[in-house]
Tab-separated table of C-alpha atoms in Angstrom:
chain	number	residue	atom	x	y	z
B	8	MET	CA	0.000	0.000	0.000
B	9	MET	CA	1.195	3.552	-0.738
B	10	LYS	CA	0.168	7.026	0.418
B	11	PHE	CA	1.210	10.076	-1.542
B	12	LYS	CA	2.245	13.326	0.147
B	13	PRO	CA	3.874	16.358	-1.461
B	14	ASN	CA	7.441	15.431	-2.489
B	15	GLN	CA	7.259	11.881	-1.119
B	16	THR	CA	5.490	8.547	-1.329
B	17	ARG	CA	5.011	6.583	1.866
B	18	THR	CA	4.895	2.813	1.593
B	19	TYR	CA	3.201	0.483	4.062
B	20	ASP	CA	3.395	-3.260	4.533
B	21	GLY	CA	0.404	-5.607	4.669
B	22	GLU	CA	-0.032	-5.006	8.404
B	23	GLY	CA	-0.288	-1.223	8.040
B	24	PHE	CA	3.240	-0.391	9.242
B	25	LYS	CA	5.139	2.399	7.487
B	26	ARG	CA	8.198	0.811	5.824
B	27	ARG	CA	11.424	2.528	6.933
B	28	ALA	CA	15.171	1.898	6.797
B	29	ALA	CA	18.105	3.320	8.736
B	30	CYS	CA	21.823	2.813	9.352
B	31	LEU	CA	24.014	3.003	12.385
B	32	CYS	CA	27.025	4.652	10.712
B	33	PHE	CA	30.359	3.851	12.333
B	34	LYS	CA	33.824	5.378	11.929
B	35	THR	CA	35.539	1.979	11.996
B	36	GLU	CA	34.745	-1.714	12.260
B	37	LYS	CA	35.250	-1.421	16.034
B	38	GLU	CA	31.721	0.097	16.055
B	39	ASP	CA	32.622	2.344	18.989
B	40	GLU	CA	31.801	5.738	17.400
B	41	VAL	CA	28.450	6.332	15.714
B	42	LEU	CA	27.336	9.221	13.498
B	43	LEU	CA	24.109	10.990	14.442
B	44	VAL	CA	22.345	13.784	12.568
B	45	SER	CA	20.280	16.692	13.813
B	46	SER	CA	16.527	16.250	13.667
B	47	SER	CA	14.732	18.219	10.952
B	48	ARG	CA	11.882	18.984	13.382
B	49	HIS	CA	14.065	19.657	16.457
B	50	PRO	CA	17.501	20.890	15.223
B	51	ASP	CA	18.966	20.849	18.745
B	52	GLN	CA	18.316	17.092	19.088
B	53	TRP	CA	20.110	14.111	17.506
B	54	ILE	CA	18.718	11.097	15.611
B	55	VAL	CA	19.915	8.051	13.654
B	56	PRO	CA	19.752	8.762	9.900
B	57	GLY	CA	16.892	6.938	8.222
B	58	GLY	CA	13.516	7.354	6.587
B	59	GLY	CA	10.728	5.889	4.539
B	60	MET	CA	11.210	3.355	1.768
B	61	GLU	CA	10.148	4.270	-1.735
B	62	PRO	CA	7.884	1.968	-3.783
B	63	GLU	CA	9.730	-1.144	-5.001
B	64	GLU	CA	12.831	-0.173	-2.986
B	65	GLU	CA	14.706	-2.844	-1.039
B	66	PRO	CA	15.362	-2.084	2.641
B	67	CYS	CA	19.152	-2.034	2.200
B	68	GLY	CA	18.833	0.356	-0.751
B	69	ALA	CA	16.600	2.675	1.245
B	70	ALA	CA	19.067	2.633	4.150
B	71	VAL	CA	22.002	3.593	1.893
B	72	ARG	CA	19.945	6.328	0.178
B	73	GLU	CA	18.679	7.814	3.459
B	74	VAL	CA	22.185	7.942	4.978
B	75	TYR	CA	23.499	9.658	1.863
B	76	GLU	CA	20.670	12.245	1.897
B	77	GLU	CA	20.564	12.898	5.652
B	78	ALA	CA	24.189	12.433	6.761
B	79	GLY	CA	26.188	12.969	3.568
B	80	VAL	CA	28.172	9.762	3.952
B	81	ARG	CA	28.796	6.624	1.926
B	82	GLY	CA	30.313	3.408	3.085
B	83	LYS	CA	30.338	-0.344	3.361
B	84	LEU	CA	26.913	-1.646	4.358
B	85	GLY	CA	27.098	-4.422	6.917
B	86	ARG	CA	24.671	-6.610	8.775
B	87	LEU	CA	20.967	-6.168	9.377
B	88	LEU	CA	20.675	-5.519	13.133
B	89	GLY	CA	16.975	-6.171	13.082
B	90	ILE	CA	13.568	-4.862	12.185
B	91	PHE	CA	12.284	-2.536	14.865
B	92	GLU	CA	8.558	-2.031	15.332
B	93	HIS	CA	7.371	1.188	16.883
B	94	ASN	CA	3.682	1.110	17.756
B	95	GLN	CA	3.105	3.907	20.250
B	96	ASP	CA	2.398	7.098	18.279
B	97	ARG	CA	2.962	5.844	14.733
B	98	LYS	CA	3.155	2.365	13.294
B	99	HIS	CA	6.691	2.117	11.887
B	100	ARG	CA	8.661	-0.966	10.936
B	101	THR	CA	12.312	0.028	10.468
B	102	TYR	CA	15.077	-2.140	8.987
B	103	VAL	CA	18.292	-1.104	10.738
B	104	TYR	CA	21.711	-1.896	9.249
B	105	THR	CA	25.296	-1.130	10.182
B	106	LEU	CA	27.484	0.896	7.840
B	107	ILE	CA	31.228	1.621	8.026
B	108	VAL	CA	31.775	5.137	6.654
B	109	THR	CA	34.350	5.354	3.865
B	110	GLU	CA	33.439	8.759	2.371
B	111	THR	CA	32.192	11.949	4.016
B	112	LEU	CA	30.831	14.756	1.841
B	113	GLU	CA	31.544	18.344	2.865
B	114	ASP	CA	28.109	19.515	1.681
B	115	TRP	CA	25.162	17.173	1.237
B	116	GLU	CA	21.466	17.389	0.383
B	117	ASP	CA	20.048	17.941	3.890
B	118	SER	CA	22.891	20.217	5.036
B	119	VAL	CA	22.233	22.559	2.111
B	120	ASN	CA	18.414	22.313	2.060
B	121	ILE	CA	17.531	22.267	5.777
B	122	GLY	CA	20.777	22.987	7.622
B	123	ARG	CA	21.095	19.474	9.029
B	124	LYS	CA	24.252	18.804	11.053
B	125	ARG	CA	26.102	15.587	11.894
B	126	LYS	CA	28.309	14.597	14.809
B	127	TRP	CA	30.294	11.557	15.961
B	128	PHE	CA	29.413	10.118	19.385
B	129	LYS	CA	30.836	7.290	21.473
B	130	VAL	CA	28.128	4.584	21.553
B	131	ASP	CA	27.375	4.997	25.282
B	132	GLU	CA	27.071	8.764	24.877
B	133	ALA	CA	24.832	8.350	21.806
B	134	ILE	CA	22.464	6.094	23.760
B	135	LYS	CA	22.125	8.790	26.450
B	136	VAL	CA	21.599	11.546	23.865
B	137	LEU	CA	18.973	9.519	21.975
B	138	GLN	CA	17.126	8.236	25.050
B	139	SER	CA	15.413	11.551	25.823
B	140	HIS	CA	14.306	12.473	22.289
B	141	LYS	CA	14.193	9.209	20.307
B	142	PRO	CA	14.230	6.198	22.651
B	143	VAL	CA	13.573	3.801	19.764
B	144	HIS	CA	16.843	4.997	18.169
B	145	ALA	CA	18.658	4.358	21.458
B	146	GLU	CA	17.241	0.825	21.283
B	147	TYR	CA	19.027	0.283	17.934
B	148	LEU	CA	22.354	0.862	19.682
B	149	ARG	CA	21.417	-1.276	22.676
B	150	ARG	CA	20.721	-4.188	20.320
B	151	LEU	CA	24.100	-3.711	18.631
B	152	THR	CA	25.859	-6.145	20.953
B	153	ASN	CA	23.052	-8.721	20.675
B	154	THR	CA	23.389	-9.294	16.941
B	155	CYS	CA	25.259	-11.805	14.851
B	156	ASN	CA	28.532	-11.130	13.115
B	157	PRO	CA	28.655	-9.348	9.741
B	158	THR	CA	28.739	-12.587	7.720
B	159	CYS	CA	25.177	-13.661	8.472
B	160	GLY	CA	21.933	-12.129	7.310
B	161	PRO	CA	21.142	-9.989	4.287
B	162	LEU	CA	23.880	-7.721	2.999
B	163	CYS	CA	23.709	-5.024	0.388
B	164	THR	CA	26.470	-4.234	-2.067
B	165	PRO	CA	25.944	-0.778	-3.564
B	166	THR	CA	27.163	-0.385	-7.130
B	167	ASN	CA	27.498	3.338	-6.376
B	168	GLY	CA	26.172	5.573	-3.606
B	169	ASN	CA	22.588	5.617	-4.874
B	170	SER	CA	21.843	2.379	-6.691
B	171	PRO	CA	22.225	-0.616	-4.397
B	172	SER	CA	21.575	-4.217	-5.234
B	173	SER	CA	20.850	-6.704	-2.500
B	174	GLN	CA	22.465	-10.067	-1.938
B	175	VAL	CA	21.632	-12.617	0.719
B	176	MET	CA	24.921	-14.065	1.890
B	177	ASP	CA	23.639	-16.928	4.037
B	178	ASN	CA	20.596	-18.927	2.998
B	179	ASN	CA	20.360	-20.459	6.493
B	180	ALA	CA	19.956	-17.064	8.199
B	181	PRO	CA	16.482	-16.081	9.421
B	182	HIS	CA	14.444	-14.018	6.988
B	183	TYR	CA	14.475	-11.205	9.510
B	184	VAL	CA	14.675	-10.422	13.174
B	185	VAL	CA	11.907	-8.366	14.747
B	186	CYS	CA	12.935	-6.131	17.626
B	187	SER	CA	9.898	-4.689	19.360
B	188	THR	CA	10.533	-1.399	21.107
B	189	GLN	CA	8.234	-2.453	23.923
B	190	GLY	CA	10.836	-4.612	25.648
B	191	SER	CA	10.361	-8.028	24.071
B	192	ASP	CA	13.271	-10.223	23.033
B	193	LEU	CA	14.491	-10.797	19.519
B	194	VAL	CA	12.215	-13.084	17.555
B	195	ASN	CA	13.294	-14.995	14.454
B	196	ARG	CA	10.730	-15.280	11.668
């Protein structure tokens, strides 16, 4: 299902959840420093870059596109951390990936158009910063240590910064992992 709004198309899955994708962008494979961006609605607050999927777009492609638009970075897309469901105020289902940053643009779409900023945070500090404004985003980082290594699950290999193609690296991996933001454990489906 799709809903059209000015300048964007929102896509929903069969259960009525808005389809979203995001990346935890790291400086190195140590995954100890994460890049956050300023919120478009609350410029003094920080969020994980991500947004809605376009029609026919794969989750990994949407994640790469959103990070490029919102944070002005490109990199090596890693593992799928999970699919996070947020049910409280809006029904969102967000595919969250890891990404190791390999290129940082000086000016990017959201910095020019809306004055968005970006900043590196130690993971513990990022959790604290996100907890007050976007607790679901803090949950992404909390789940970081509970996920499998980068060789399992779906991976995405971008051919350039904007046109990814997806590849499943391990046919024995679960189709996806659902991480409810209401405190339940990881569930394989």
